[in-house]
Amino acid sequence: MASKSVLITSLVCLLIGGTSSFHLPSSQLRRPPTTIHSSTETTDTASSNDYQESYSAPLTEINRRRNLAIISHPDSGKTTMTEKLLLYGGALQQAGAVRMKGEQRGTQSDFMEMERQRGISISATVMSFDYNALHINILDTPGHQDFSEDTYRALAAADNAVMLLDAAKGLEPQTRKLFEVCRMRQLPLFTFVNKMDRPALTPYEIMDQIEAEFGLETHPILWPIGDGERFKGVLDRLENMVHLFDRAERGSKSEVRQVSMSDLDTLKECINDDELFDKLLEDQELLEELINPLDMERVIAGEQSPLFFGSAMTNFGVQLFLDKFCAMGTKPSGRLAKRMDEVKGKKAKEAASSIDDDEGDELIGPEYEDFTGFVFKTQANLDPKHRDRLAYIRIVSGSFQKGMKVGHSRSKPGKKYNLAQAQTLFGSDRESVEVAYPGDVIGINNPGNFAIGDTLFTGNSKIAFPGIPSFSPEVFGYIRSPNPSSYKAFAKGIDQLLAEGAVQALRQRNDDGGGPLILAAVGQLQFEVVQARLKSEYGVDSDMEPIPFTLARWADGGWDAVDKADKDGKLFGLMILQDRWKRPVLLFRNDWKAASVTEEEKYLELKPWSKPPMFD
């Protein structure tokens, strides 16, 4: 079995652009089986009676939940695809195209000012809607590599994923990295080849790319008829039905004409292109001969990917994809967990710090009788007027009920939080919710108690799900307020933005907040986002001064190990800092120096990732 360090280090290499290649055996791939005015009250004492109410979820509600994370390389049309799914799901009257001008610019899922200005996704968002008796949760993730951590966290909350490809480009670097994360999470993966209304690679070329690079078999469900200006529609191979589209205006639904493949005369007349008609018949025969049957067991195991072709911008094939996903997507799955009250004292802390996806006492399934959930994202200022802070909770088991009292994995035994109110999420919009079920994502007020990776639970047993790591940053810089008179607002803004985990804060050893603050990020764009949000949301300016280091390593051996290595002269040329939990972090100028120290000073136990401690 791969160790925790091997697994998470592999993810780090993927998400921050490392070149290391790796492969894990299938036995080691586990499926992670509107304004808020709520109060999150705490009490420090609890009796066993406080946890006796049943919070089990009805099977009917579990079975009708589906959630879907959308991953892609930048500019593959991911946000537009999200908007069109919402349009066909009835959640929007008109979808807003990302690249519209003026007042039309922007989308439901891209709600930050900087997202609207640049037409890119910066932060993962959640949108929920009901469709065909199912409740769908869509997680729209950033495509830019500088925001890979936010995408990784969203994938931790997902049960299904769709890989969106640009039909003209096929597989691209960020798509490759995110695919491997989906594979490690063992998420069923759907593939949607977008932008078929533009000149494209042949469908066979795209299928060959996926199989050659990923070893993943594809099974075409929607097959394209032409591309570019000659893109006529798609063949639904499951229904043996051709869907021909009239190009819709931006934001509107397409008109569709359906023709059976058995009615060749009508089909030929409707396609009105002899070459495309003949090619369709040839492709149909060839696919029947060469393609293995659709096998949902293999799809769930990550061995086969249902393949779709279409165009989100012109709405070709989007509703068909949504219908097929509703029929084929998996319901909420369980998560491995530890019962932390079964170990005491120092052993408990050691056990807590070792939690990851390869470890756990049991699988907590959605039918488990108590409520459990984990924080996969925090967000500040969804409503700038109220300076709110929100924790996104993915419910794993049981049901959320308004006013329930929950335990918290990092709090002392007996301390409870009263969840007086929660919201369902739709981009930046929220609506109060009385109940929610496994697979749902809810937002709760976060006055600073909850961090990414925390577990909330009811019942008498303290449950902890695997933590969600923060990865090694690659750019570093001092951030300062140039105006002493605005320092209070500057400090508040920094504190709230750091809580989101988009960047990390490092300080000199034993600095409790009075010294210079160093920001650490995966990419330079994250610094730009922090500065832009400080200006737009808090009204303060900021100055950044880069420092010449390129990677960070956490010393799991602790300060004693760092002091020993430093005394022996092994850490010359490094910068020794502490993170928000006062744990030692070493900054290196290059990979060679990091590899040298890691190899020679094994007692330091240097790691390119960190997780919040399980105990405050």
Coordinates of C-alpha atoms in Angstrom, one line a residue:
M1 CA 0.0 0.0 0.0
A2 CA 1.3 3.4 -0.9
S3 CA 2.2 5.6 2.0
K4 CA 0.4 8.8 2.8
S5 CA 3.5 10.8 1.7
V6 CA 3.7 9.1 -1.7
L7 CA 0.0 9.6 -2.4
I8 CA -0.2 13.3 -1.4
T9 CA 3.2 14.1 -2.8
S10 CA 2.0 12.7 -6.2
L11 CA -0.9 15.0 -6.1
V12 CA 1.4 17.9 -5.3
C13 CA 3.5 17.1 -8.4
L14 CA 0.4 17.1 -10.5
L15 CA -1.2 20.3 -9.2
I16 CA 1.8 22.6 -9.0
G17 CA 3.4 21.5 -12.2
G18 CA 5.9 18.9 -11.0
T19 CA 7.4 16.6 -13.6
S20 CA 7.5 13.4 -11.6
S21 CA 5.5 10.6 -13.1
F22 CA 3.8 8.0 -11.0
H23 CA 1.3 5.2 -11.2
L24 CA -0.8 3.8 -8.4
P25 CA -2.3 0.3 -8.5
S26 CA -6.1 0.2 -8.8
S27 CA -6.3 -1.4 -5.3
Q28 CA -5.1 1.9 -3.9
L29 CA -7.6 4.2 -5.6
R30 CA -10.4 5.0 -3.3
R31 CA -13.6 6.9 -4.1
P32 CA -14.1 9.5 -1.4
P33 CA -16.3 6.5 -1.0
T34 CA -29.1 35.0 0.0
T35 CA -26.9 36.6 2.6
I36 CA -26.0 34.8 5.7
H37 CA -27.3 36.2 8.9
S38 CA -26.9 32.9 10.8
S39 CA -25.4 32.4 14.1
T40 CA -23.0 29.6 14.9
E41 CA -23.3 29.4 18.7
T42 CA -20.9 27.4 20.8
T43 CA -21.2 25.7 24.2
D44 CA -18.5 23.9 26.1
T45 CA -20.4 21.2 27.8
A46 CA -22.4 18.3 26.5
S47 CA -24.2 15.4 27.9
S48 CA -24.9 12.2 26.0
N49 CA -28.5 13.2 25.7
D50 CA -27.5 16.2 23.5
Y51 CA -26.7 13.8 20.6
Q52 CA -29.5 11.3 20.9
E53 CA -31.8 12.8 18.2
S54 CA -31.8 10.8 15.0
Y55 CA -30.4 12.5 11.9
S56 CA -30.6 9.6 9.5
A57 CA -31.4 10.6 5.9
P58 CA -34.3 9.1 4.0
L59 CA -33.2 6.7 1.2
T60 CA -35.5 8.5 -1.3
E61 CA -33.5 11.7 -0.7
I62 CA -30.1 10.0 -0.9
N63 CA -31.0 8.3 -4.2
R64 CA -32.1 11.4 -5.9
R65 CA -28.9 13.3 -5.2
R66 CA -26.2 13.7 -7.9
N67 CA -23.2 16.0 -7.9
L68 CA -20.8 16.8 -10.7
A69 CA -17.5 18.6 -10.8
I70 CA -16.5 20.2 -14.1
I71 CA -12.8 20.2 -14.9
S72 CA -10.9 21.5 -17.9
H73 CA -7.9 23.5 -19.2
P74 CA -8.5 27.2 -19.3
D75 CA -10.6 28.5 -22.2
S76 CA -12.2 25.1 -22.9
G77 CA -15.7 26.6 -22.3
K78 CA -16.1 25.3 -18.8
T79 CA -18.0 28.2 -17.3
T80 CA -20.2 28.5 -20.4
M81 CA -21.0 24.8 -20.1
T82 CA -22.0 25.3 -16.5
E83 CA -24.3 28.2 -17.4
K84 CA -26.0 26.1 -20.1
L85 CA -26.5 23.2 -17.7
L86 CA -28.2 25.6 -15.4
L87 CA -30.3 27.0 -18.3
Y88 CA -31.5 23.5 -19.3
G89 CA -31.9 22.6 -15.6
G90 CA -34.4 25.4 -15.3
A91 CA -32.2 27.3 -12.8
L92 CA -31.6 30.3 -15.2
Q93 CA -33.9 32.0 -17.6
Q94 CA -31.0 33.0 -19.8
A95 CA -27.4 32.0 -19.6
G96 CA -24.8 34.8 -19.6
A97 CA -21.9 34.2 -22.0
V98 CA -18.5 34.8 -20.5
R99 CA -17.3 37.0 -23.2
M100 CA -20.3 39.3 -23.6
K101 CA -19.5 43.0 -23.4
G102 CA -20.6 45.7 -21.0
E103 CA -23.5 45.0 -18.7
Q104 CA -24.1 41.6 -20.2
R105 CA -20.6 40.5 -19.2
G106 CA -20.3 37.8 -16.5
T107 CA -21.9 34.6 -15.5
Q108 CA -23.8 33.1 -12.5
S109 CA -20.8 31.0 -11.5
D110 CA -18.2 33.8 -12.0
F111 CA -19.4 36.4 -9.5
M112 CA -16.2 38.1 -8.2
E113 CA -15.3 41.4 -9.7
M114 CA -12.0 40.2 -11.0
E115 CA -13.7 37.1 -12.5
R116 CA -16.1 39.3 -14.4
Q117 CA -13.3 41.6 -15.5
R118 CA -11.0 38.9 -16.9
G119 CA -13.6 36.3 -17.9
I120 CA -11.9 33.5 -16.0
S121 CA -12.9 31.4 -13.0
I122 CA -10.9 32.2 -9.9
S123 CA -12.8 30.3 -7.2
A124 CA -14.8 27.1 -7.2
T125 CA -18.5 27.7 -6.9
V126 CA -21.5 25.5 -6.2
M127 CA -24.9 25.6 -7.9
S128 CA -27.9 23.4 -7.1
F129 CA -31.1 22.8 -8.9
D130 CA -33.9 20.2 -9.3
Y131 CA -34.2 18.4 -12.7
N132 CA -36.3 15.4 -13.7
A133 CA -37.0 14.4 -10.0
L134 CA -33.3 14.6 -9.2
H135 CA -31.4 17.2 -7.1
I136 CA -28.2 18.2 -8.9
N137 CA -25.2 19.9 -7.3
I138 CA -22.7 21.3 -9.8
L139 CA -19.2 22.3 -8.7
D140 CA -17.7 24.7 -11.2
T141 CA -13.9 24.7 -10.7
P142 CA -11.1 27.1 -11.8
G143 CA -9.2 25.9 -14.8
H144 CA -6.1 28.1 -14.3
Q145 CA -3.2 26.2 -12.7
D146 CA -2.6 29.0 -10.2
F147 CA -5.9 28.0 -8.6
S148 CA -5.4 24.2 -8.7
E149 CA -5.8 23.9 -4.9
D150 CA -9.4 25.2 -5.1
T151 CA -10.1 22.7 -7.8
Y152 CA -8.6 19.9 -5.8
R153 CA -10.8 20.8 -2.8
A154 CA -13.9 20.8 -4.9
L155 CA -13.0 17.4 -6.3
A156 CA -12.8 16.1 -2.7
A157 CA -16.5 16.9 -2.4
A158 CA -17.5 15.4 -5.8
D159 CA -19.0 12.0 -6.6
N160 CA -18.7 12.4 -10.4
A161 CA -16.7 14.5 -12.8
V162 CA -16.9 15.7 -16.4
M163 CA -13.7 16.4 -18.3
L164 CA -14.3 19.2 -20.8
L165 CA -12.1 19.2 -23.8
D166 CA -11.6 21.8 -26.6
A167 CA -12.5 19.9 -29.8
A168 CA -9.7 21.7 -31.7
K169 CA -7.0 21.0 -29.1
G170 CA -7.8 17.7 -27.4
L171 CA -5.9 17.0 -24.2
E172 CA -4.1 19.9 -22.7
P173 CA -1.7 20.2 -19.7
Q174 CA -4.1 21.2 -17.0
T175 CA -6.6 18.6 -18.1
R176 CA -4.0 15.9 -17.8
K177 CA -3.2 17.0 -14.2
L178 CA -6.8 17.2 -13.1
F179 CA -7.6 13.8 -14.7
E180 CA -5.0 12.2 -12.5
V181 CA -6.6 13.7 -9.4
C182 CA -10.0 12.3 -10.5
R183 CA -8.4 8.9 -11.1
M184 CA -6.8 9.0 -7.6
R185 CA -10.2 9.9 -6.1
Q186 CA -11.7 7.2 -8.3
L187 CA -14.4 9.4 -9.6
P188 CA -16.6 8.2 -12.4
L189 CA -15.5 10.4 -15.3
F190 CA -17.6 11.7 -18.2
T191 CA -16.0 13.3 -21.1
F192 CA -17.6 16.2 -23.1
V193 CA -15.8 17.4 -26.2
N194 CA -16.8 21.0 -26.5
K195 CA -16.7 23.7 -29.3
M196 CA -17.7 21.3 -32.1
D197 CA -19.2 24.4 -33.9
R198 CA -15.5 25.3 -34.7
P199 CA -13.0 23.3 -36.8
A200 CA -12.1 20.3 -34.7
L201 CA -10.0 17.2 -34.5
T202 CA -11.7 14.0 -35.6
P203 CA -13.6 12.1 -32.9
Y204 CA -11.3 9.2 -33.5
E205 CA -8.2 11.3 -32.9
I206 CA -9.7 12.5 -29.5
M207 CA -10.6 9.0 -28.5
D208 CA -7.1 7.8 -29.4
Q209 CA -5.5 10.6 -27.3
I210 CA -7.5 9.7 -24.2
E211 CA -6.7 6.0 -24.5
A212 CA -3.0 6.5 -25.3
E213 CA -2.3 9.0 -22.5
F214 CA -4.7 7.8 -19.8
G215 CA -5.2 4.2 -20.6
L216 CA -8.9 5.0 -20.4
E217 CA -11.4 3.4 -22.8
T218 CA -14.1 5.8 -24.1
H219 CA -17.6 4.8 -25.1
P220 CA -19.2 7.4 -27.4
I221 CA -22.8 8.2 -26.4
L222 CA -23.3 11.4 -28.5
W223 CA -21.5 11.2 -31.9
P224 CA -21.0 14.4 -33.9
I225 CA -22.3 15.0 -37.4
G226 CA -19.7 17.4 -38.9
D227 CA -17.8 20.2 -37.2
G228 CA -17.4 23.9 -37.6
E229 CA -19.9 25.6 -39.8
R230 CA -21.1 22.1 -41.0
F231 CA -21.8 20.9 -37.5
K232 CA -25.4 19.6 -37.9
G233 CA -26.1 17.8 -34.6
V234 CA -25.4 14.5 -32.9
L235 CA -26.3 10.9 -33.0
D236 CA -27.5 9.5 -29.7
R237 CA -26.1 6.0 -30.0
L238 CA -28.1 4.7 -27.0
E239 CA -31.5 5.7 -28.6
N240 CA -30.4 5.3 -32.2
M241 CA -31.8 8.8 -32.7
V242 CA -30.3 11.8 -34.5
H243 CA -30.7 15.3 -33.0
L244 CA -30.4 18.1 -35.5
F245 CA -30.0 21.6 -34.1
D246 CA -30.9 25.1 -35.2
R247 CA -28.3 27.5 -33.9
A248 CA -29.7 29.3 -30.8
E249 CA -29.0 32.8 -29.9
R250 CA -26.5 33.2 -27.0
G251 CA -28.1 32.3 -23.7
S252 CA -31.2 30.7 -25.3
K253 CA -32.2 27.1 -25.8
S254 CA -31.6 25.4 -29.1
E255 CA -34.5 24.1 -31.3
V256 CA -34.1 20.4 -31.9
R257 CA -35.4 18.1 -34.5
Q258 CA -35.3 14.4 -33.8
V259 CA -35.0 11.8 -36.6
S260 CA -34.7 8.1 -36.2
M261 CA -31.7 6.3 -37.8
S262 CA -34.2 3.9 -39.2
D263 CA -35.8 6.7 -41.3
L264 CA -32.9 7.2 -43.7
D265 CA -34.9 9.1 -46.3
T266 CA -36.0 11.8 -43.9
L267 CA -32.6 11.9 -42.2
K268 CA -30.8 12.5 -45.5
E269 CA -33.2 15.3 -46.4
C270 CA -32.8 16.9 -43.0
I271 CA -29.0 16.7 -42.9
N272 CA -28.9 18.1 -46.5
D273 CA -25.3 17.2 -46.9
D274 CA -24.6 14.0 -48.8
E275 CA -21.0 13.8 -47.5
L276 CA -22.0 14.1 -43.9
F277 CA -24.9 11.7 -44.3
D278 CA -22.6 9.0 -45.8
K279 CA -20.0 9.7 -43.1
L280 CA -22.6 9.2 -40.4
L281 CA -23.7 5.8 -41.7
E282 CA -20.1 4.8 -42.0
D283 CA -19.2 5.9 -38.5
Q284 CA -22.3 4.2 -37.0
E285 CA -21.3 0.8 -38.6
L286 CA -17.6 1.2 -37.6
L287 CA -18.5 2.1 -33.9
E288 CA -20.8 -0.9 -33.6
E289 CA -18.0 -3.2 -34.7
L290 CA -15.1 -1.7 -32.8
I291 CA -16.4 -0.2 -29.5
N292 CA -16.9 -2.3 -26.4
P293 CA -20.4 -2.1 -24.9
L294 CA -21.2 0.5 -22.3
D295 CA -20.5 -1.0 -18.9
M296 CA -21.6 1.1 -15.9
E297 CA -19.5 -1.1 -13.5
R298 CA -16.4 -0.1 -15.5
V299 CA -17.5 3.5 -15.6
I300 CA -17.9 3.6 -11.8
A301 CA -14.5 1.9 -11.5
G302 CA -12.9 4.5 -13.7
E303 CA -12.1 2.1 -16.5
Q304 CA -14.5 3.5 -19.1
S305 CA -15.6 7.0 -19.8
P306 CA -18.9 7.9 -21.5
L307 CA -18.1 10.3 -24.3
F308 CA -20.2 13.2 -25.6
F309 CA -19.7 15.8 -28.3
G310 CA -21.4 19.1 -28.6
S311 CA -21.1 22.9 -28.3
A312 CA -21.9 24.7 -25.0
M313 CA -21.9 28.1 -26.7
T314 CA -24.5 27.2 -29.2
N315 CA -26.3 24.7 -26.9
F316 CA -25.7 21.6 -29.2
G317 CA -25.9 18.5 -27.1
V318 CA -25.9 20.1 -23.6
Q319 CA -29.4 19.0 -22.6
L320 CA -28.8 15.5 -24.0
F321 CA -25.6 15.3 -21.8
L322 CA -27.6 16.5 -18.8
D323 CA -30.3 13.8 -19.4
K324 CA -27.6 11.1 -19.8
F325 CA -25.8 12.2 -16.7
C326 CA -29.0 12.0 -14.6
A327 CA -29.4 8.5 -15.8
M328 CA -25.8 7.4 -15.4
G329 CA -24.3 9.5 -12.6
T330 CA -23.7 7.9 -9.3
K331 CA -25.5 8.8 -6.1
P332 CA -23.6 10.1 -3.1
S333 CA -20.8 7.8 -1.9
G334 CA -19.2 7.3 1.5
R335 CA -15.9 8.5 3.0
L336 CA -13.3 6.8 5.1
A337 CA -13.1 8.1 8.6
K338 CA -11.4 7.6 12.0
R339 CA -13.1 7.5 15.4
M340 CA -10.8 9.8 17.3
D341 CA -12.2 9.1 20.8
E342 CA -10.8 5.6 20.6
V343 CA -7.3 6.9 21.2
K344 CA -6.2 9.2 23.9
G345 CA -3.6 11.9 24.6
K346 CA -0.4 11.9 22.6
K347 CA -1.5 8.9 20.6
A348 CA -4.6 10.7 19.6
K349 CA -2.7 13.6 18.2
E350 CA -0.3 11.3 16.4
A351 CA -3.2 9.4 14.9
A352 CA -5.0 12.5 13.9
S353 CA -2.0 13.9 12.1
S354 CA -1.6 10.7 10.0
I355 CA -5.1 10.8 8.6
D356 CA -5.3 10.7 4.8
D357 CA -7.2 8.9 2.0
D358 CA -5.4 5.6 2.6
E359 CA -6.3 5.4 6.3
G360 CA -9.5 5.1 8.3
D361 CA -11.3 2.8 10.7
E362 CA -14.5 2.5 8.7
L363 CA -16.4 3.7 5.7
I364 CA -19.1 6.2 6.6
G365 CA -21.8 5.8 4.0
P366 CA -24.8 8.1 3.3
E367 CA -27.1 5.8 5.2
Y368 CA -25.1 6.2 8.4
E369 CA -27.5 7.2 11.2
D370 CA -25.7 10.3 12.3
F371 CA -24.9 13.6 10.5
T372 CA -21.4 13.9 9.2
G373 CA -19.8 16.4 6.8
F374 CA -16.6 18.1 6.0
V375 CA -15.4 21.6 5.1
F376 CA -13.9 21.7 1.7
K377 CA -13.9 25.4 1.1
T378 CA -14.3 28.7 2.9
Q379 CA -15.2 32.0 1.3
A380 CA -15.2 35.6 2.5
N381 CA -17.4 38.5 1.3
L382 CA -20.0 36.7 -0.8
D383 CA -22.0 39.7 0.5
P384 CA -19.4 42.5 0.9
K385 CA -22.1 44.6 2.7
H386 CA -22.0 42.2 5.7
R387 CA -18.3 41.0 5.5
D388 CA -19.6 37.5 5.9
R389 CA -17.5 34.4 6.0
L390 CA -18.9 31.1 4.8
A391 CA -17.8 27.5 5.2
Y392 CA -18.9 25.1 2.5
I393 CA -19.9 21.8 4.0
R394 CA -20.2 18.6 1.9
I395 CA -22.7 16.4 3.7
V396 CA -21.5 12.7 3.8
S397 CA -24.2 11.1 6.0
G398 CA -27.4 11.8 7.8
S399 CA -29.4 15.0 7.4
F400 CA -28.8 18.5 8.3
Q401 CA -31.6 20.0 10.3
K402 CA -31.9 23.7 11.2
G403 CA -30.8 24.3 14.8
M404 CA -28.9 21.0 15.2
K405 CA -25.9 20.8 17.5
V406 CA -22.7 19.3 16.1
G407 CA -19.3 18.3 17.3
H408 CA -16.1 19.6 15.6
S409 CA -13.1 17.5 14.8
R410 CA -10.5 20.0 16.1
S411 CA -12.4 21.1 19.2
K412 CA -12.1 19.6 22.6
P413 CA -14.5 16.8 23.4
G414 CA -17.9 18.1 24.5
K415 CA -17.7 21.4 22.7
K416 CA -20.6 21.8 20.3
Y417 CA -21.7 24.3 17.7
N418 CA -25.4 25.2 17.2
L419 CA -26.0 25.5 13.4
A420 CA -28.9 27.9 13.7
Q421 CA -29.2 28.4 10.0
A422 CA -27.7 27.2 6.8
Q423 CA -28.0 28.2 3.1
T424 CA -28.1 26.4 -0.1
L425 CA -25.8 27.9 -2.7
F426 CA -26.2 29.2 -6.2
G427 CA -23.0 31.0 -7.1
S428 CA -23.0 34.1 -4.8
D429 CA -26.7 33.7 -4.1
R430 CA -28.0 32.0 -1.0
E431 CA -31.3 30.8 0.3
S432 CA -32.1 29.5 3.8
V433 CA -32.6 25.8 4.0
E434 CA -34.3 23.8 6.7
V435 CA -33.0 20.3 5.8
A436 CA -30.2 19.0 3.5
Y437 CA -29.0 15.5 2.7
P438 CA -25.9 13.4 1.7
G439 CA -24.4 14.8 -1.5
D440 CA -25.6 18.3 -0.8
V441 CA -23.4 21.3 -0.2
I442 CA -24.5 23.8 2.3
G443 CA -23.1 27.1 3.6
I444 CA -22.8 27.9 7.2
N445 CA -21.6 31.1 8.9
N446 CA -18.0 30.8 9.8
P447 CA -16.8 33.2 12.5
G448 CA -13.4 31.7 12.3
N449 CA -14.0 28.3 13.9
F450 CA -13.9 26.2 10.8
A451 CA -11.0 25.4 8.5
I452 CA -10.7 23.5 5.3
G453 CA -10.6 19.8 6.1
D454 CA -12.6 20.0 9.4
T455 CA -15.3 17.4 10.1
L456 CA -18.6 18.2 11.7
F457 CA -20.7 15.4 13.3
T458 CA -23.5 14.4 15.6
G459 CA -23.5 11.4 17.8
N460 CA -21.4 10.4 20.8
S461 CA -18.3 9.3 18.7
K462 CA -15.8 11.8 17.5
I463 CA -15.5 11.4 13.7
A464 CA -12.7 12.7 11.6
F465 CA -12.5 12.4 7.8
P466 CA -9.2 12.7 6.0
G467 CA -7.8 16.2 5.9
I468 CA -7.5 18.2 2.7
P469 CA -3.8 19.2 2.2
S470 CA -2.4 22.6 1.3
F471 CA 0.3 22.2 -1.3
S472 CA 3.8 23.6 -1.7
P473 CA 3.8 27.2 -2.9
E474 CA 6.2 28.4 -5.6
V475 CA 6.1 32.2 -5.2
F476 CA 6.6 34.2 -2.1
G477 CA 6.5 37.9 -1.2
Y478 CA 6.1 40.3 1.7
I479 CA 2.8 42.2 1.7
R480 CA 2.4 45.5 3.4
S481 CA -0.1 48.3 3.8
P482 CA 1.4 51.6 2.4
N483 CA -1.1 53.6 4.5
P484 CA -0.8 53.3 8.3
S485 CA -4.2 54.9 8.7
S486 CA -5.9 52.0 6.9
Y487 CA -3.9 49.2 8.6
K488 CA -6.9 47.9 10.6
A489 CA -9.0 47.3 7.4
F490 CA -5.9 45.9 5.8
A491 CA -5.3 43.4 8.6
K492 CA -9.0 42.4 8.6
G493 CA -9.0 41.8 4.9
I494 CA -5.8 39.7 5.0
D495 CA -7.1 37.6 7.9
Q496 CA -10.4 36.8 6.0
L497 CA -8.7 36.1 2.7
L498 CA -6.1 33.9 4.3
A499 CA -8.9 31.8 5.9
E500 CA -10.0 30.9 2.4
G501 CA -6.8 29.1 1.7
A502 CA -6.1 30.7 -1.6
V503 CA -2.7 31.8 -0.3
Q504 CA -0.8 30.9 2.8
A505 CA 0.7 33.1 5.5
L506 CA 4.2 32.6 6.8
R507 CA 6.0 34.5 9.5
Q508 CA 9.3 34.6 11.3
R509 CA 9.6 32.1 14.2
N510 CA 7.8 33.1 17.3
D511 CA 6.1 36.0 15.6
D512 CA 2.6 36.3 16.9
G513 CA 1.5 38.9 14.4
G514 CA 3.6 42.0 14.9
G515 CA 6.3 41.3 12.3
P516 CA 6.4 41.3 8.5
L517 CA 3.9 39.0 6.8
I518 CA 5.0 36.7 3.9
L519 CA 2.4 35.4 1.5
A520 CA 3.0 32.1 -0.3
A521 CA 1.1 31.0 -3.4
V522 CA 1.1 28.4 -6.1
G523 CA 1.2 31.1 -8.8
Q524 CA 1.6 34.8 -9.2
L525 CA -2.0 35.3 -10.2
Q526 CA -3.1 34.4 -6.7
F527 CA -1.2 37.5 -5.4
E528 CA -2.9 39.7 -7.9
V529 CA -6.3 38.3 -6.7
V530 CA -5.5 39.1 -3.1
Q531 CA -4.4 42.6 -3.9
A532 CA -7.4 43.2 -6.2
R533 CA -9.8 41.9 -3.5
L534 CA -8.2 44.0 -0.8
K535 CA -8.9 47.0 -2.9
S536 CA -12.4 46.1 -4.1
E537 CA -13.8 44.5 -1.0
Y538 CA -11.9 46.3 1.8
G539 CA -11.0 49.6 0.2
V540 CA -7.3 49.3 1.0
D541 CA -4.1 49.4 -1.1
S542 CA -1.2 47.0 -0.7
D543 CA 2.4 46.6 -1.7
M544 CA 4.1 43.3 -2.6
E545 CA 7.8 42.6 -2.5
P546 CA 8.9 39.3 -4.0
I547 CA 11.5 37.2 -2.3
P548 CA 13.8 34.8 -4.3
F549 CA 12.6 31.3 -3.2
T550 CA 10.8 28.8 -5.3
L551 CA 9.4 26.1 -3.0
A552 CA 8.5 25.3 0.6
R553 CA 8.8 22.2 2.7
W554 CA 7.1 21.5 6.0
A555 CA 9.4 19.9 8.6
D556 CA 7.3 17.1 10.1
G557 CA 10.1 16.4 12.5
G558 CA 9.3 19.6 14.3
W559 CA 11.4 22.5 15.7
D560 CA 13.8 20.2 17.5
A561 CA 14.8 18.6 14.2
V562 CA 15.1 22.0 12.5
D563 CA 17.3 23.4 15.3
K564 CA 19.6 20.3 15.1
A565 CA 20.0 20.6 11.3
D566 CA 20.5 24.4 11.6
K567 CA 23.1 24.0 14.3
D568 CA 25.0 21.6 12.1
G569 CA 25.0 24.1 9.3
K570 CA 22.8 22.0 7.0
L571 CA 20.2 24.8 6.4
F572 CA 22.5 27.5 5.1
G573 CA 20.9 29.7 2.5
L574 CA 17.4 28.7 3.5
M575 CA 14.7 30.8 5.0
I576 CA 13.2 29.2 8.2
L577 CA 9.6 30.4 8.9
Q578 CA 6.5 29.2 10.7
D579 CA 3.0 28.7 9.3
R580 CA -0.3 29.8 10.9
W581 CA -0.1 26.8 13.2
K582 CA 3.5 27.7 14.2
R583 CA 4.9 24.7 12.5
P584 CA 8.4 25.0 10.8
V585 CA 8.5 25.7 7.1
L586 CA 11.7 25.8 5.1
L587 CA 12.0 27.9 1.9
F588 CA 14.4 26.7 -0.8
R589 CA 15.8 28.6 -3.8
N590 CA 15.7 25.5 -6.1
D591 CA 14.7 21.9 -6.4
W592 CA 18.3 20.7 -6.1
K593 CA 18.8 22.2 -2.6
A594 CA 15.5 20.8 -1.4
A595 CA 16.3 17.3 -2.7
S596 CA 19.8 17.5 -1.1
V597 CA 18.4 18.4 2.4
T598 CA 15.6 15.9 2.1
E599 CA 18.0 13.1 1.3
E600 CA 20.7 14.0 3.9
E601 CA 18.5 15.0 6.8
K602 CA 15.9 12.4 6.9
Y603 CA 15.0 13.1 10.5
L604 CA 13.5 16.5 9.3
E605 CA 10.8 14.5 7.5
L606 CA 10.3 17.3 4.9
K607 CA 7.0 17.2 3.1
P608 CA 5.6 19.4 0.2
W609 CA 2.1 19.6 1.8
S610 CA 0.4 20.3 5.1
K611 CA -2.9 19.9 6.7
P612 CA -4.5 21.7 9.7
P613 CA -3.8 19.9 12.9
M614 CA -6.7 17.8 14.2
F615 CA -6.5 19.5 17.6
D616 CA -6.2 23.2 18.4

